[in-house]
Coordinates of C-alpha atoms in Angstrom, one line a residue:
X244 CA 59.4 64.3 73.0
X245 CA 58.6 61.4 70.5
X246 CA 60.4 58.4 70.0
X247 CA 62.7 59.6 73.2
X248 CA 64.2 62.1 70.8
X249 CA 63.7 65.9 71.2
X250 CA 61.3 67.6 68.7
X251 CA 62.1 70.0 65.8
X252 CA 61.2 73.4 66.5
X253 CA 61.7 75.0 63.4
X254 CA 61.8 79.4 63.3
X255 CA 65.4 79.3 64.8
X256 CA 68.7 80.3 63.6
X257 CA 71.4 78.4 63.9
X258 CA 74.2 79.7 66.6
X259 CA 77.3 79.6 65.3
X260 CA 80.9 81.3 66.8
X261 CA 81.9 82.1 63.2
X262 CA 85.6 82.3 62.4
X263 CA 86.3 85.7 60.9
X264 CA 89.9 86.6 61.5
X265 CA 91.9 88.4 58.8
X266 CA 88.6 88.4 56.7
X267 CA 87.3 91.2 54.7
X268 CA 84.4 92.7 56.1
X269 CA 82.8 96.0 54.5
X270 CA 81.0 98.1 57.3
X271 CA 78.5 100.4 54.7
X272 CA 77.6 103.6 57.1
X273 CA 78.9 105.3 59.7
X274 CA 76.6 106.2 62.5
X275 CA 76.2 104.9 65.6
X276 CA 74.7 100.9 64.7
X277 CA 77.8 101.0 62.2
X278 CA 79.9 101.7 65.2
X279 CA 78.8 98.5 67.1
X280 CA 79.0 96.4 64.3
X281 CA 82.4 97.4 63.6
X282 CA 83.5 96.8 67.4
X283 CA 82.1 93.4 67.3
X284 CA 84.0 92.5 63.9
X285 CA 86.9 93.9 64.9
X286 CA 86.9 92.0 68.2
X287 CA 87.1 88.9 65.9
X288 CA 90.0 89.8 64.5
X289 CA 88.7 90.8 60.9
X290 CA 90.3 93.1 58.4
X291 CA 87.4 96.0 58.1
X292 CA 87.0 98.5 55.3
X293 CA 84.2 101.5 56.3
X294 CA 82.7 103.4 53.3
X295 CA 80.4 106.6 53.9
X296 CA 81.1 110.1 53.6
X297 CA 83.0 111.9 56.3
X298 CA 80.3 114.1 57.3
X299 CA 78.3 111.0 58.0
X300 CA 80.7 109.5 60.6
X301 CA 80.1 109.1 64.3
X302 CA 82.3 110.0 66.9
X303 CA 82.9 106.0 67.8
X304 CA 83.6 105.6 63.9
X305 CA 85.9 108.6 63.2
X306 CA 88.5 107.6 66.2
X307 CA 88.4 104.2 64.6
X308 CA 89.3 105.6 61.5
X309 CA 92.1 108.6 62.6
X310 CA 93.4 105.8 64.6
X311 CA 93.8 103.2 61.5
X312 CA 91.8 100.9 63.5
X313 CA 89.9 100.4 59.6
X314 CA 90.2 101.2 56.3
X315 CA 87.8 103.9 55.0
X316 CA 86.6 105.3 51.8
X317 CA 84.8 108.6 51.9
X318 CA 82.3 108.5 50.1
X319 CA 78.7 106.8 48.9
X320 CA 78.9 103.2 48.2
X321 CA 79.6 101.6 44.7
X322 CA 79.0 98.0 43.5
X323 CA 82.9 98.2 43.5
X324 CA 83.5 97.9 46.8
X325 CA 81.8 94.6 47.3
X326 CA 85.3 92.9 45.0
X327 CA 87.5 90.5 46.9
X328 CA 84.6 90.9 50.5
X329 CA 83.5 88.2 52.2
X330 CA 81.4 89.7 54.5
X331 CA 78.8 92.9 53.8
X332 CA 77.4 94.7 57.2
X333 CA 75.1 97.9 55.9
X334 CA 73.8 100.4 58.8
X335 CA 72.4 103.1 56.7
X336 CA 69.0 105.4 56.5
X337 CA 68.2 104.2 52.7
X338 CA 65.9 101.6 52.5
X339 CA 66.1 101.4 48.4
X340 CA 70.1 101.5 48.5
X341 CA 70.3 98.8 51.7
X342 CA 67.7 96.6 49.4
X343 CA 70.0 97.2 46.4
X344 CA 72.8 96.4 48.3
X345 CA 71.0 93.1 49.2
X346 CA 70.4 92.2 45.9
X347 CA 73.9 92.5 44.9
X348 CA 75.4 90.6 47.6
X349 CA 73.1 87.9 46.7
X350 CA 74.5 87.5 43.2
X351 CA 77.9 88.1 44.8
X352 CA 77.2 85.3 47.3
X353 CA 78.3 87.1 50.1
X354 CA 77.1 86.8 53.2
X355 CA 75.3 90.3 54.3
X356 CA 73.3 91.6 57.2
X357 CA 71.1 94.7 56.6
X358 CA 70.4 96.7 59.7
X359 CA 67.2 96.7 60.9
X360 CA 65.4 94.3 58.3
X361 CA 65.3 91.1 59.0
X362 CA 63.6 89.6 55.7
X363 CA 67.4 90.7 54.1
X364 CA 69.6 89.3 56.3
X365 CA 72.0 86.0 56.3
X366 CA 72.7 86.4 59.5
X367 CA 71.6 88.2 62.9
X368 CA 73.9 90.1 65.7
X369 CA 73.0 88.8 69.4
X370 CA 73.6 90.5 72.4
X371 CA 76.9 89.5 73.6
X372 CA 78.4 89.2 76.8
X373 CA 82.3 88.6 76.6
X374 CA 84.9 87.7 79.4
X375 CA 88.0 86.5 78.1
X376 CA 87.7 84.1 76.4
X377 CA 84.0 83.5 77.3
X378 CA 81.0 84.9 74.9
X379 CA 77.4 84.5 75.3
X380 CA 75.2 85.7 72.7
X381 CA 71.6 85.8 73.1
X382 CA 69.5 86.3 70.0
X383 CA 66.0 86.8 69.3
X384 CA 65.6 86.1 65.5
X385 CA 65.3 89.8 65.1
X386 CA 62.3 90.2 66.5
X387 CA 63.9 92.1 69.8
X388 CA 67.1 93.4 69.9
X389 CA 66.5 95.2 73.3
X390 CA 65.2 92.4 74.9
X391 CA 68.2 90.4 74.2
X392 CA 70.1 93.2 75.9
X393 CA 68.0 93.1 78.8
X394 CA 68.1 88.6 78.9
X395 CA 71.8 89.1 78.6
X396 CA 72.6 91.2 81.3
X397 CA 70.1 89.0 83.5
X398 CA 72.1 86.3 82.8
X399 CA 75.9 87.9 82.9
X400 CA 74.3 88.8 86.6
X401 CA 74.5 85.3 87.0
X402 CA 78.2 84.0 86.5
X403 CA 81.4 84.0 88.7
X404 CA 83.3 86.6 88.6
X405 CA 86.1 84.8 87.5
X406 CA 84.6 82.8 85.0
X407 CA 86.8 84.0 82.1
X408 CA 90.1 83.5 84.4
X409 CA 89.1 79.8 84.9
X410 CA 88.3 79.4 81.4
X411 CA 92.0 80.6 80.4
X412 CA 93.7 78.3 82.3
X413 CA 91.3 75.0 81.1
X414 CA 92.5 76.0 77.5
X415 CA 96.1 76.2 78.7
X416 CA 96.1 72.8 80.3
X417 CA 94.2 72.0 77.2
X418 CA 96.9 72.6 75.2
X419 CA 99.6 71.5 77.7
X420 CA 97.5 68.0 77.7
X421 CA 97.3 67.7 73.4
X422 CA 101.5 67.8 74.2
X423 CA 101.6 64.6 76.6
X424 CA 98.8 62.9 74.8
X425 CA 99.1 64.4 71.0
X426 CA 97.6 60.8 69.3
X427 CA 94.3 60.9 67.5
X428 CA 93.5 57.7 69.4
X429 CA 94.1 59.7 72.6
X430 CA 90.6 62.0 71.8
X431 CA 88.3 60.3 73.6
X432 CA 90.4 60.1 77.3
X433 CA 91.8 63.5 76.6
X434 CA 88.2 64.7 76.4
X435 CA 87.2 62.3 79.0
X436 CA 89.7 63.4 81.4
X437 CA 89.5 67.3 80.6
X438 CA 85.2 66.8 81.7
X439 CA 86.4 65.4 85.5
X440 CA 88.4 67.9 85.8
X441 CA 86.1 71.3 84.9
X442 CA 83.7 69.0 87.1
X443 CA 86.0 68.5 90.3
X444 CA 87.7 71.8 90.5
X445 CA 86.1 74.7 91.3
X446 CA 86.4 77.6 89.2
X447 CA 88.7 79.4 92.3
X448 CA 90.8 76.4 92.8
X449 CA 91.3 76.7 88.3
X450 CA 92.2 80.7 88.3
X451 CA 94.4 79.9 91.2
X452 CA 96.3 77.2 89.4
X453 CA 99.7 78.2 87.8
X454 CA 101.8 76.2 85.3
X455 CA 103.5 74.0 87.6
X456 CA 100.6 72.9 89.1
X457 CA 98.8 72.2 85.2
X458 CA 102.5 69.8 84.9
X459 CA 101.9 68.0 88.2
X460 CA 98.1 67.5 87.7
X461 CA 99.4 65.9 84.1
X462 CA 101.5 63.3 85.6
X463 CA 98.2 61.8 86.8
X464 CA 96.7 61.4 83.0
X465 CA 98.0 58.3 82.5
X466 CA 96.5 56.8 85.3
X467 CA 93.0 58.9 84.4
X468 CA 93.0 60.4 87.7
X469 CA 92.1 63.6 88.6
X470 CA 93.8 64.8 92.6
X471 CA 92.4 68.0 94.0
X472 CA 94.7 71.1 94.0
X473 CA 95.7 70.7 97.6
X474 CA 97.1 67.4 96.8
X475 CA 98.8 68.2 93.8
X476 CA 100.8 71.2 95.9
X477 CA 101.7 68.5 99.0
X478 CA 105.0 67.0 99.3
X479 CA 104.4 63.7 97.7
X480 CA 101.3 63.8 95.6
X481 CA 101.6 60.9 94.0
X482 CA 100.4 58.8 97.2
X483 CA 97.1 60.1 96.2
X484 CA 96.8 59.5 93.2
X485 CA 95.1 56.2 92.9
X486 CA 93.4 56.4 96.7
X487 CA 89.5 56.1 96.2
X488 CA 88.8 57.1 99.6
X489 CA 88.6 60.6 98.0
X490 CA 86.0 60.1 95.5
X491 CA 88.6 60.9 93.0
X492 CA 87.7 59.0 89.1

């Protein structure tokens, strides 16, 4: 580091969770990589038109289809279908149509991926591992798509099994908090506050927590202290509230 500050390491991308619900996304192909991408933009809640002929469908993509899971158009694509898209995923075995493809989305200015070729892509799918609420996506630029399978499932290895759980219940109390405390002024203790507890529960004591314990444990956001579960279920928890005995903030 120079100056204290970290260094720029250019090369990247830059990792974003990108907001796609009820957009229109426009899967072109229908084989097997056009069945993961369409999994992974339906997960996110997008609106998702598939255009190849039938014959050229997988077995993933044709259920998706019967089932009205998508919209589909059988048949080769035309400049046509890229009106009123804001999204452009291509999975098909044409080089000179996915490049012309390319090329139209660029005048278009709509962001496009193009399977398997980097140089014409806007944007690059990771390996994902999703619990809940929880996704961790690990990208390699492009460069290696099965090595990011293999770093992510080193590292889902890794996590609590009841990761996403815990993570449900922080975004309920979350929630439950921006209710007691809804002033903008209120940001920096809400966030404050939200930190010591992720920090001083463990992940067990959050899945275990139910709604009457998220009110009790509010009563003590006022006060910006942060009781254990135990001490929130005893008789009269507000005797601990401001004890410092416990370590509590």
């Amino acid at each position: 580091m120079s100056g204290g500050f970290a260094p720029v390491e250019g090369g990247g991308s830059l990792i974003l969770a990108w907001q796609i619900k009820n957009k229109r996304v426009l899967v072109i192909g229908g084989g097997e990589v056009a069945a993961g991408r369409i999994l992974n933009v339906l997960n996110a809640d997008a609106k998702v038109t598939v255009v190849s002929p039938r014959d050229g469908l997988n077995e993933e993509v044709a259920f998706r289809v019967d089932n009205g899971q998508v919209d589909f158009v059988d048949r080769k694509f035309e400049p046509s279908d890229l009106d009123n898209v804001d999204m452009v995923l291509t999975a098909v075995d044409d080089p000179e149509a996915s490049t012309r493809i390319w090329t139209l989305c660029k005048e278009r200015k709509i962001a496009a991926n193009i399977a398997d070729v980097p140089p014409e892509c806007d944007f690059y799918f990771g390996s994902v591992h999703r619990d809940g609420p929880l996704q961790i996506m690990v990208s390699t630029n492009g460069n290696g798509p099965k090595l990011a399978s293999i770093v992510r499932k080193q590292i889902a290895t890794n996590l609590p099994n009841n990761i996403g759980a815990a993570i449900q219940k922080v975004g309920l109390l979350r929630r439950k908090l921006r209710k007691v405390a809804p002033k903008i002024e209120e940001g920096p203790k809400r966030m404050q506050w939200m930190s010591r507890v992720c920090e001083s529960w463990s992940l067990d004591d959050l899945v275990e927590m139910d709604e009457g314990d998220m009110e009790r444990l509010l009563g003590f956001y006022g006060p910006g202290t942060v009781p254990t579960l135990q001490n929130i279920r005893c008789d009269d928890p507000e005797q601990f509230a401001f004890d410092g005995s416990f370590g509590w903030w």
